[in-house]
Coordinates of C-alpha atoms and ligand atoms in Angstrom, one line a residue:
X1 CA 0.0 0.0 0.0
X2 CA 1.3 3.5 -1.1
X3 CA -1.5 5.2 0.7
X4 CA -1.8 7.3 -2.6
X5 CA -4.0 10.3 -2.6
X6 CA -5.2 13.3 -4.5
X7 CA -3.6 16.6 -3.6
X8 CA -5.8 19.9 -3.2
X9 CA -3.3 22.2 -5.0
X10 CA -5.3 25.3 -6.0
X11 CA -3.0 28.0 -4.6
X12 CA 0.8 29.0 -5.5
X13 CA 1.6 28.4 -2.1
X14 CA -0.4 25.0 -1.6
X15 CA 2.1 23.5 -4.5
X16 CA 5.0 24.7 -2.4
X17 CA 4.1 23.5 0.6
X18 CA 3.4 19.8 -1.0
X19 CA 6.7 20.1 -3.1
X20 CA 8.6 21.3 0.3
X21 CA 7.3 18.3 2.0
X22 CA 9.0 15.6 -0.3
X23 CA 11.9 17.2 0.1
X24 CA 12.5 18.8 -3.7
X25 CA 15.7 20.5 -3.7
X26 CA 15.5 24.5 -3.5
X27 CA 16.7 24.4 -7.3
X28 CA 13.6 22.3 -8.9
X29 CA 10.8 24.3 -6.7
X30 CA 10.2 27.2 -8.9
X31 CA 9.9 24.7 -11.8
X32 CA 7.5 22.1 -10.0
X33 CA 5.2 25.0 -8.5
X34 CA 4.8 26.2 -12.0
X35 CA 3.9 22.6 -13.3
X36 CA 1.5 21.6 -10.3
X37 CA -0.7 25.1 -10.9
X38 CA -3.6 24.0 -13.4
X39 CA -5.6 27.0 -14.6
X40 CA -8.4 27.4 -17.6
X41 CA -8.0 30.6 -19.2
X42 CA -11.4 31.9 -21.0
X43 CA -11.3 34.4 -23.9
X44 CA -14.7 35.9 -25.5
X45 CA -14.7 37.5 -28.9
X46 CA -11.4 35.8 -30.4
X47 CA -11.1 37.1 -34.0
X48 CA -10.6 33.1 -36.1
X49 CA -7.1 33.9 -37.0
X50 CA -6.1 34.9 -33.6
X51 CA -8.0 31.8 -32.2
X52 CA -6.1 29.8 -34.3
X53 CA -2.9 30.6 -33.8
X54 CA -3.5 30.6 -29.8
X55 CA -4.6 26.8 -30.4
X56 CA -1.5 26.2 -32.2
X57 CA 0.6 28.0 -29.7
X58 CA -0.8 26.4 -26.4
X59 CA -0.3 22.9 -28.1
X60 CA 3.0 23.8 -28.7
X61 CA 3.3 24.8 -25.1
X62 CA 2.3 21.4 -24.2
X63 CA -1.9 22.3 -22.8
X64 CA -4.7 22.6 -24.9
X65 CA -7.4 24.6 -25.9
X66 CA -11.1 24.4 -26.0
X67 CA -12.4 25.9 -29.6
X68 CA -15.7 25.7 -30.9
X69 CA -16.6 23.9 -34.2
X70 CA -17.0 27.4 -36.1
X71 CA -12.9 27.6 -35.9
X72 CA -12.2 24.7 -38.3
X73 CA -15.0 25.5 -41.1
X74 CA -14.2 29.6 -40.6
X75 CA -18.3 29.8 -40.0
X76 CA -17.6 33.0 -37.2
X77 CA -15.7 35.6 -37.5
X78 CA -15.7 35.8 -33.9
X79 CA -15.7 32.9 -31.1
X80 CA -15.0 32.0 -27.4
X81 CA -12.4 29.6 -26.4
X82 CA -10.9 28.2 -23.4
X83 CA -6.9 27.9 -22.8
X84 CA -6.0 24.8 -20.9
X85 CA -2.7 23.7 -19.1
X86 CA -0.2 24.3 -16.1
X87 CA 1.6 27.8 -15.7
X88 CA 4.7 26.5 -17.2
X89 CA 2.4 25.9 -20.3
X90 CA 0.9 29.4 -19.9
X91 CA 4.6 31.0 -19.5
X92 CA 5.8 29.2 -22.7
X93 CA 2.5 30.3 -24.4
X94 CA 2.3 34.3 -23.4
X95 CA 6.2 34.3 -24.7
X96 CA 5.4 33.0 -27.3
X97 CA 2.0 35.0 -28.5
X98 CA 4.3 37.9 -28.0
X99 CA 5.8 37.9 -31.4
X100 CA 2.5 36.3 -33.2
X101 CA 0.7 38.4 -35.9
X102 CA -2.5 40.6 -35.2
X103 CA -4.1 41.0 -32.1
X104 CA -1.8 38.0 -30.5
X105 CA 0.2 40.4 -28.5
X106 CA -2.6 41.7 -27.0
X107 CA -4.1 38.0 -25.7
X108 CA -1.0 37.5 -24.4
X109 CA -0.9 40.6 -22.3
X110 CA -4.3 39.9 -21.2
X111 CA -3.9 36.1 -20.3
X112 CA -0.4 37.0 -18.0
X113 CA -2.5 39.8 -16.3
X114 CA -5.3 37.4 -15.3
X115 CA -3.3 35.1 -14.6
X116 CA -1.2 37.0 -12.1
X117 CA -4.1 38.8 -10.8
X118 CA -5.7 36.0 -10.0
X119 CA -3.0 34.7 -7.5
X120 CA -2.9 38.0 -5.6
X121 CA -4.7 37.7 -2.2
X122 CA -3.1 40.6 -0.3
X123 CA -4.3 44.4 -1.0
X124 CA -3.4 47.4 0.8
X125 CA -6.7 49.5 1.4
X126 CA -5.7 53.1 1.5
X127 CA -7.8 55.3 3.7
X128 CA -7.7 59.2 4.5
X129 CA -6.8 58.6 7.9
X130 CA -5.3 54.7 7.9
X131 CA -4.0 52.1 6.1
X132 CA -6.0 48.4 5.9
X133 CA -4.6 45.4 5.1
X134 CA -7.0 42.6 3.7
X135 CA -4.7 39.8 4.8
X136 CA -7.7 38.4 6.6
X137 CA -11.3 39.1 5.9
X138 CA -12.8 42.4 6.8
X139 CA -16.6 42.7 8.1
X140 CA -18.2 45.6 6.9
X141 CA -21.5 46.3 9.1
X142 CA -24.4 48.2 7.4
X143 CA -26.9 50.7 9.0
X144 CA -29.4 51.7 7.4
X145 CA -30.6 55.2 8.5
X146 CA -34.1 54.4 6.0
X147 CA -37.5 54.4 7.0
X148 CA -37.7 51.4 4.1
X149 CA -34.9 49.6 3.7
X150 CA -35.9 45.5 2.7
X151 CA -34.3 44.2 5.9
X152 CA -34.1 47.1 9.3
X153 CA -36.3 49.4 7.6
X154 CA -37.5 52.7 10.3
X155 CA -35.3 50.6 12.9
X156 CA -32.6 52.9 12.6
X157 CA -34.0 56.1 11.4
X158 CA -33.7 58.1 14.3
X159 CA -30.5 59.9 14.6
X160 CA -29.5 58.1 18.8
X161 CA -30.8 55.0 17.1
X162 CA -28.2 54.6 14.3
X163 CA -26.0 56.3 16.4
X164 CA -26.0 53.5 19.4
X165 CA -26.1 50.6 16.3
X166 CA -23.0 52.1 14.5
X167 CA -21.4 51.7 18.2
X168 CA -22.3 48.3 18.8
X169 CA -21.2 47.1 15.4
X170 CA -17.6 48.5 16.2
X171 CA -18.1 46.8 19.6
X172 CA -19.0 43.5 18.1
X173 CA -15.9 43.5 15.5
X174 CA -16.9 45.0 12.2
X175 CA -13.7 46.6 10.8
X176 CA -15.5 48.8 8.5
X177 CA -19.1 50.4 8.5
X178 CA -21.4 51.0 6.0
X179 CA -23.8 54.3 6.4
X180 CA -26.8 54.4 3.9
X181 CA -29.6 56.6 3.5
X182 CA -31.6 55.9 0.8
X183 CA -32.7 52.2 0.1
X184 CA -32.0 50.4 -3.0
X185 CA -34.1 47.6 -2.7
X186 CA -36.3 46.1 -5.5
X187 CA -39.1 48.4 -6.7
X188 CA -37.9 51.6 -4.0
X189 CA -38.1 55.1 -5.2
X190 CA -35.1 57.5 -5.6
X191 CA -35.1 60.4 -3.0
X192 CA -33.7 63.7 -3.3
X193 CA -29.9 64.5 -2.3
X194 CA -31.6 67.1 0.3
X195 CA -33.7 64.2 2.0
X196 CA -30.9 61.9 1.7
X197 CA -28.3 64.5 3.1
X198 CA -31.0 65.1 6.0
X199 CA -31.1 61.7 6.9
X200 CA -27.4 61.2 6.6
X201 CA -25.7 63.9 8.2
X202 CA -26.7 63.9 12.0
X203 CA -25.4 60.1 12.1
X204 CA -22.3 60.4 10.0
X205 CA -20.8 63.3 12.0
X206 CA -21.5 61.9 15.2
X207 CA -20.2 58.6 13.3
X208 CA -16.8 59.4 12.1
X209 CA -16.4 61.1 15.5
X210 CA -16.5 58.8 18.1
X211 CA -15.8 55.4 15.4
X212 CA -12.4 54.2 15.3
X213 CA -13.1 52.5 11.8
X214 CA -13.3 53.4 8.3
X215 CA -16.7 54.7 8.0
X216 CA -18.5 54.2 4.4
X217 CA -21.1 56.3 2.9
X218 CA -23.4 54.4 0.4
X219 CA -24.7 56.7 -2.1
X220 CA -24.5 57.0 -5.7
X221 CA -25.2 61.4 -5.3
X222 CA -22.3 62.9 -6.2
X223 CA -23.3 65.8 -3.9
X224 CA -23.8 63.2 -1.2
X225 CA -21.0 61.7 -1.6
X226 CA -18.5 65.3 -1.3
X227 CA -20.5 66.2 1.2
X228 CA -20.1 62.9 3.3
X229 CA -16.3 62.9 2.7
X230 CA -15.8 66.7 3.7
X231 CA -17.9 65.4 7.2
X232 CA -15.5 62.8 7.4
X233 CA -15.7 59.1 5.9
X234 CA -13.5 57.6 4.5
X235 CA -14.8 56.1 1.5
X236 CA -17.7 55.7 -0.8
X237 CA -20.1 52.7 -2.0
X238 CA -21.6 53.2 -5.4
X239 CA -24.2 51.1 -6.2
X240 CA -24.5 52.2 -9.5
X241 CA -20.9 51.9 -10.1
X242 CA -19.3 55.4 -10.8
X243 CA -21.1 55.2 -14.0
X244 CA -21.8 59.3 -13.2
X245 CA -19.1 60.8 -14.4
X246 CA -19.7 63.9 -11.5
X247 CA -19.2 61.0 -9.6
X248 CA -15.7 59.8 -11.0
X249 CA -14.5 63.4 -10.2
X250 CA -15.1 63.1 -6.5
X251 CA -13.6 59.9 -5.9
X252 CA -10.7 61.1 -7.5
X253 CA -10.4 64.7 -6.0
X254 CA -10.8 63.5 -2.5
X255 CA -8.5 60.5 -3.2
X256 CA -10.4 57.8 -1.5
X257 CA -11.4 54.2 -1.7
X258 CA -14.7 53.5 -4.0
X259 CA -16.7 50.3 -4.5
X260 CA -17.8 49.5 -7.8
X261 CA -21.0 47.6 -7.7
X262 CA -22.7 46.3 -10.8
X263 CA -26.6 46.5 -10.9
X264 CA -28.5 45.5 -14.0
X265 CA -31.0 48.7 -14.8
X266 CA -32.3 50.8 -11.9
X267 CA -34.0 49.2 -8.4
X268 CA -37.6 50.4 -9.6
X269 CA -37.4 47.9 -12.7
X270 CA -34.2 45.7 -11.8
X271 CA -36.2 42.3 -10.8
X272 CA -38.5 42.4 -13.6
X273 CA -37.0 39.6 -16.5
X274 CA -33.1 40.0 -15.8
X275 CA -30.8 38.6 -18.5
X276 CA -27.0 37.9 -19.3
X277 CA -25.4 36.4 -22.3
X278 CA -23.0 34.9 -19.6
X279 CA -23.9 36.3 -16.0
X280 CA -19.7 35.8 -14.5
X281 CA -18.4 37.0 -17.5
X282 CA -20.5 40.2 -18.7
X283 CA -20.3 41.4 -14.9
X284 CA -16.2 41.4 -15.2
X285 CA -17.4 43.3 -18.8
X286 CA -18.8 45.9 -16.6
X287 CA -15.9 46.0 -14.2
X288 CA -13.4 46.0 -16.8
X289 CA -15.6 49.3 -18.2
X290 CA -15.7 51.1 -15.2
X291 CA -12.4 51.0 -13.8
X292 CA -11.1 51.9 -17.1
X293 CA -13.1 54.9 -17.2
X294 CA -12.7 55.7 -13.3
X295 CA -8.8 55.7 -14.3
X296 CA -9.3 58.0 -17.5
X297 CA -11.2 60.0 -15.2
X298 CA -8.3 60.1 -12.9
X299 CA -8.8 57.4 -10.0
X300 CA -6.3 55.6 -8.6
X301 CA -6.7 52.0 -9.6
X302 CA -5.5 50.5 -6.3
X303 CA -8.2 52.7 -4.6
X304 CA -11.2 50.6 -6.6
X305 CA -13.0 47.6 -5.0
X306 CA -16.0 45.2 -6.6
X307 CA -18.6 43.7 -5.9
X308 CA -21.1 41.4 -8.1
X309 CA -24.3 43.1 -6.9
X310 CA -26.2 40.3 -5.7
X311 CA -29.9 40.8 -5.9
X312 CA -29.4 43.8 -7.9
X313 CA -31.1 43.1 -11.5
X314 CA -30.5 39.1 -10.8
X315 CA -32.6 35.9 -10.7
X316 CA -32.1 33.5 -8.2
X317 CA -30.1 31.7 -10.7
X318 CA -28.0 34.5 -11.5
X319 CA -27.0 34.9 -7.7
X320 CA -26.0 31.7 -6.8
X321 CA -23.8 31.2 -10.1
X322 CA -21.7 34.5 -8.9
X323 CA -21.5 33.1 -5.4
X324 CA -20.6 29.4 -6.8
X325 CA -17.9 31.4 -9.5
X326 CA -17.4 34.1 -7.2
X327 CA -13.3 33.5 -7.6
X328 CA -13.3 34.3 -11.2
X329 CA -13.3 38.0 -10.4
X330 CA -10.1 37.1 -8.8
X331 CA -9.6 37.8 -12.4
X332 CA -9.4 41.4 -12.4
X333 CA -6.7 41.7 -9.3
X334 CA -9.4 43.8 -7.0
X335 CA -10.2 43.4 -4.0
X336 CA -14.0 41.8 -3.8
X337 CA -16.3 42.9 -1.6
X338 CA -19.8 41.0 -1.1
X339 CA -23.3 41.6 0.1
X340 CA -25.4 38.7 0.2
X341 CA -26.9 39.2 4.0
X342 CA -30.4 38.5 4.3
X343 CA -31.6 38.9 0.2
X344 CA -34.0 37.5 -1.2
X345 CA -32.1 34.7 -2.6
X346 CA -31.8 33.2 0.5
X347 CA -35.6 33.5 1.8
X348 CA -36.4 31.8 -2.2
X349 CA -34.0 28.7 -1.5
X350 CA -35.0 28.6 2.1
X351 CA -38.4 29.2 1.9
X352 CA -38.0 31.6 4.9
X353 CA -38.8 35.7 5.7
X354 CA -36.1 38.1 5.8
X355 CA -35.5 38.1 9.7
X356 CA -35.3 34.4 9.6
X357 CA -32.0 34.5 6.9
X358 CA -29.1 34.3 9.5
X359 CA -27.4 31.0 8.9
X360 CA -28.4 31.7 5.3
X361 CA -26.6 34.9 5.0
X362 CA -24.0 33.3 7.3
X363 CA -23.7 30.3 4.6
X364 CA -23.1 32.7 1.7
X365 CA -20.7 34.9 3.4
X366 CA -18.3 32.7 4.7
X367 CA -18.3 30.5 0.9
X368 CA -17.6 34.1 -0.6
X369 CA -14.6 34.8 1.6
X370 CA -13.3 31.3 0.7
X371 CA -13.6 31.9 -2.9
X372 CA -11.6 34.8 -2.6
X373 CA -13.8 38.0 -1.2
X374 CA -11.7 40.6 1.0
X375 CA -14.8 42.4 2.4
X376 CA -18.4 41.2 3.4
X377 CA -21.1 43.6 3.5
X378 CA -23.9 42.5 6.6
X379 CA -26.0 43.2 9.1
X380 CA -25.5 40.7 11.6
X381 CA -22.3 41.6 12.6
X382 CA -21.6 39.8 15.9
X383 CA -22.8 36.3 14.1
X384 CA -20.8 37.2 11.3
X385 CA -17.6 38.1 13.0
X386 CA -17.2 34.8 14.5
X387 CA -18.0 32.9 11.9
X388 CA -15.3 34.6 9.4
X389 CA -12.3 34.3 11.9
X390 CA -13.4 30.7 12.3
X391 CA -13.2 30.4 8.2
X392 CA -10.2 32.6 8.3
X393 CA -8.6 30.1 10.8
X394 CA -9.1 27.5 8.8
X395 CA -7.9 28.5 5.4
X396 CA -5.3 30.1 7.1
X397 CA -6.1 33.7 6.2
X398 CA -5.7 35.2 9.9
X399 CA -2.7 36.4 10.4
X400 CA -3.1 36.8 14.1
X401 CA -1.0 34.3 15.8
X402 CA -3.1 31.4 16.9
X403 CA -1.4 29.2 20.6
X404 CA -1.7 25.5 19.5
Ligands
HH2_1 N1 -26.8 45.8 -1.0 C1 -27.7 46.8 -0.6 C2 -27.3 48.1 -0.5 N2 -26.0 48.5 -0.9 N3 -23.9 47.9 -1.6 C3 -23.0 47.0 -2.0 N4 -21.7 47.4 -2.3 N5 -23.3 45.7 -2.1 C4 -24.5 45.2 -1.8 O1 -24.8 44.0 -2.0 C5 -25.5 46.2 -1.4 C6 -25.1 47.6 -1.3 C7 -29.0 46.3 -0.2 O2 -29.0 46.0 1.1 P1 -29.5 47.0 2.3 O3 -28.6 48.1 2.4 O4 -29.6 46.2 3.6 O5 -31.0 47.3 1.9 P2 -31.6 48.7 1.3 O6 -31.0 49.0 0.0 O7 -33.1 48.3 1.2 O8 -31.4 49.8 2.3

């Protein structure tokens, strides 16, 4: 018996470890890790002569590639393909697309960036007043200060109210906060900057005060938002994904963290017949889009963070393939940041109200942060809190020093 078993090598550093283990000489580890890393590469939109050739090339290179039966009989002009193989064959193929004719160069940009993005785990998160490091998961606790919001709705709308919640989050372990004053749920109406400003600024200013966290304002007002970072916070959640251009200009001018969040149409009309050509995959579209122009527009990359959007302009479908595929945005080499506490989504699989959705939401959250998201977005913070250093724990992501 050679007690022979299947090693779970999805990581850079899980190949090391196993290769350190039998004892490979320091000279052969660089080459091994390479060879033990399998990754699948996906490309939409290959023009056939590019397609080709990066067929050609990653057989060459020793992998393989997925091409669709258009390729041979040159029946699209255009197609989608899937590059298979280790990252030695990756290294051999991106060296050698270099020098190949058309738009090869380009592919071969794209595929090392993914594919270097995709191991990064670590980012920096550059606050006005603080630095935060996402070498273990952060806990972002949201209050809404609504009289509607789908979940805590009027529980929070007066000012001592959100006040004393914003407190007891920080005292139950969130690391950052999450203040919004207009709700986005399915089928609300917009408010006015002045209502929302109303709302907002008696809590915030107390907020940033006496809070020794980053303190988030979610808004997608550009007026809000300047207004909310002159107060004091520390960054801004877009729901609508800087897609205002007034927008763009503040994150850049006050030089602060943003999240990008994608939402299909507006939250009146969102719910009603969502649809994707390829739900994973036209969501990083959107990213792609958005930090491009956020960067034309003068925004730091490194200050940008994304999230999927779950329940915004999604079936239940749609939200439980971005959770199942939620490491593909690993993809883009952002931080991801996720809010699937207490949606609908959960009460449709569990066939239970929204108050009901804590192991749910807890469920979610902690297979997000395993597929690779830096910050969760909830309202059950204390729940939440221990369950993410638990999974932190375990996958190794804490990098508090743990007795044995
Ligand atoms: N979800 C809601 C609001 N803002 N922001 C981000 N980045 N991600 C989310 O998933 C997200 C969000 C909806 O939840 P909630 O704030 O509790 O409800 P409402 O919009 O009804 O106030």
């Amino acid at each position: 018996m050679f007690n022979a078993h299947v090693l779970e090598l999805a990581q850079e550093a899980d190949v090391q470890d196993a290769i350190e283990r039998v004892g490979v000489q320091t000279r052969g580890r660089p080459i091994l890790t390479r060879k033990g890393l399998f990754r699948a590469v996906k490309l939409q939109d290959v023009g056939f002569r590019e397609a080709n050739i990066a067929k050609q090339e990653m057989l060459g290179a020793g992998g393989d590639a997925a091409t669709p039966k258009g390729l041979v009989d040159f029946s699209k002009e255009k197609v989608d393909i899937i590059l298979l193989g280790t990252m030695l064959h990756f290294r051999r193929f991106v060296a050698k697309m270099r020098s190949q004719a058309f738009l090869c160069e380009a592919i071969s940009s794209e595929v090392e960036a993914v594919l270097s993005n995709y191991q990064r785990r670590s980012f920096t998160l550059r606050f006005p007043s603080r630095n935060v490091e996402t070498n273990r998961t952060l806990v972002m606790g949201v209050l809404n200060v609504t009289p509607d919001s789908f979940s805590d709705g009027g529980r929070y709308l007066q000012p001592e109210q959100a006040i004393e919640r914003g407190e007891q989050m920080v005292r139950e372990g969130a690391d950052l906060l999450d203040v919004g004053a207009e709700s986005t749920r399915p089928r609300s109406e917009p408010i006015t900057h002045e209502e929302e400003w109303r709302r907002l600024e008696p809590v915030l200013k107390v907020l940033v005060d006496r809070l020794d966290i980053p303190v988030s304002v979610d808004t997608y007002k550009p007026d809000t938002a300047a207004k909310a970072l002159d107060l004091g916070a520390s960054f801004l959640n877009d729901v609508t994904g800087l897609r205002n251009e007034e927008m763009v200009r503040v994150v850049a001018g006050y030089d602060v963290p943003a999240v990008i969040m994608h939402m299909q149409g507006d939250p009146k009309t969102m719910q009603v017949d969502p649809k994707y050509r390829e739900v994973v995959a036209d969501i990083l579209r959107f990213f792609r889009e958005r930090v491009a122009d956020a960067v034309r527009g003068g925004v730091d990359e490194e200050k940008l963070i994304v999230d999927p959007g779950i329940g915004f302009g999604k079936t239940l479908g749609h939200n439980l393939e971005i959770l199942r595929r939620l490491g593909e945005f690993r993809s883009l080499g952002r931080p991801i940041l996720i809010g699937p506490s207490r949606k609908s989504f959960i009460g449709k699989v569990l066939d239970l109200e929204v108050d009901e959705r804590l192991e749910g939401s807890l469920t979610a959250t902690v297979l997000a942060m395993a597929k690779g998201a830096s910050i969760v977005r909830v309202h059950e913070v204390r729940e939440t809190v221990r369950a993410i250093r638990m999974a932190d724990a375990i996958l190794g992501l804490d990098s508090r020093e743990l007795s044995a």
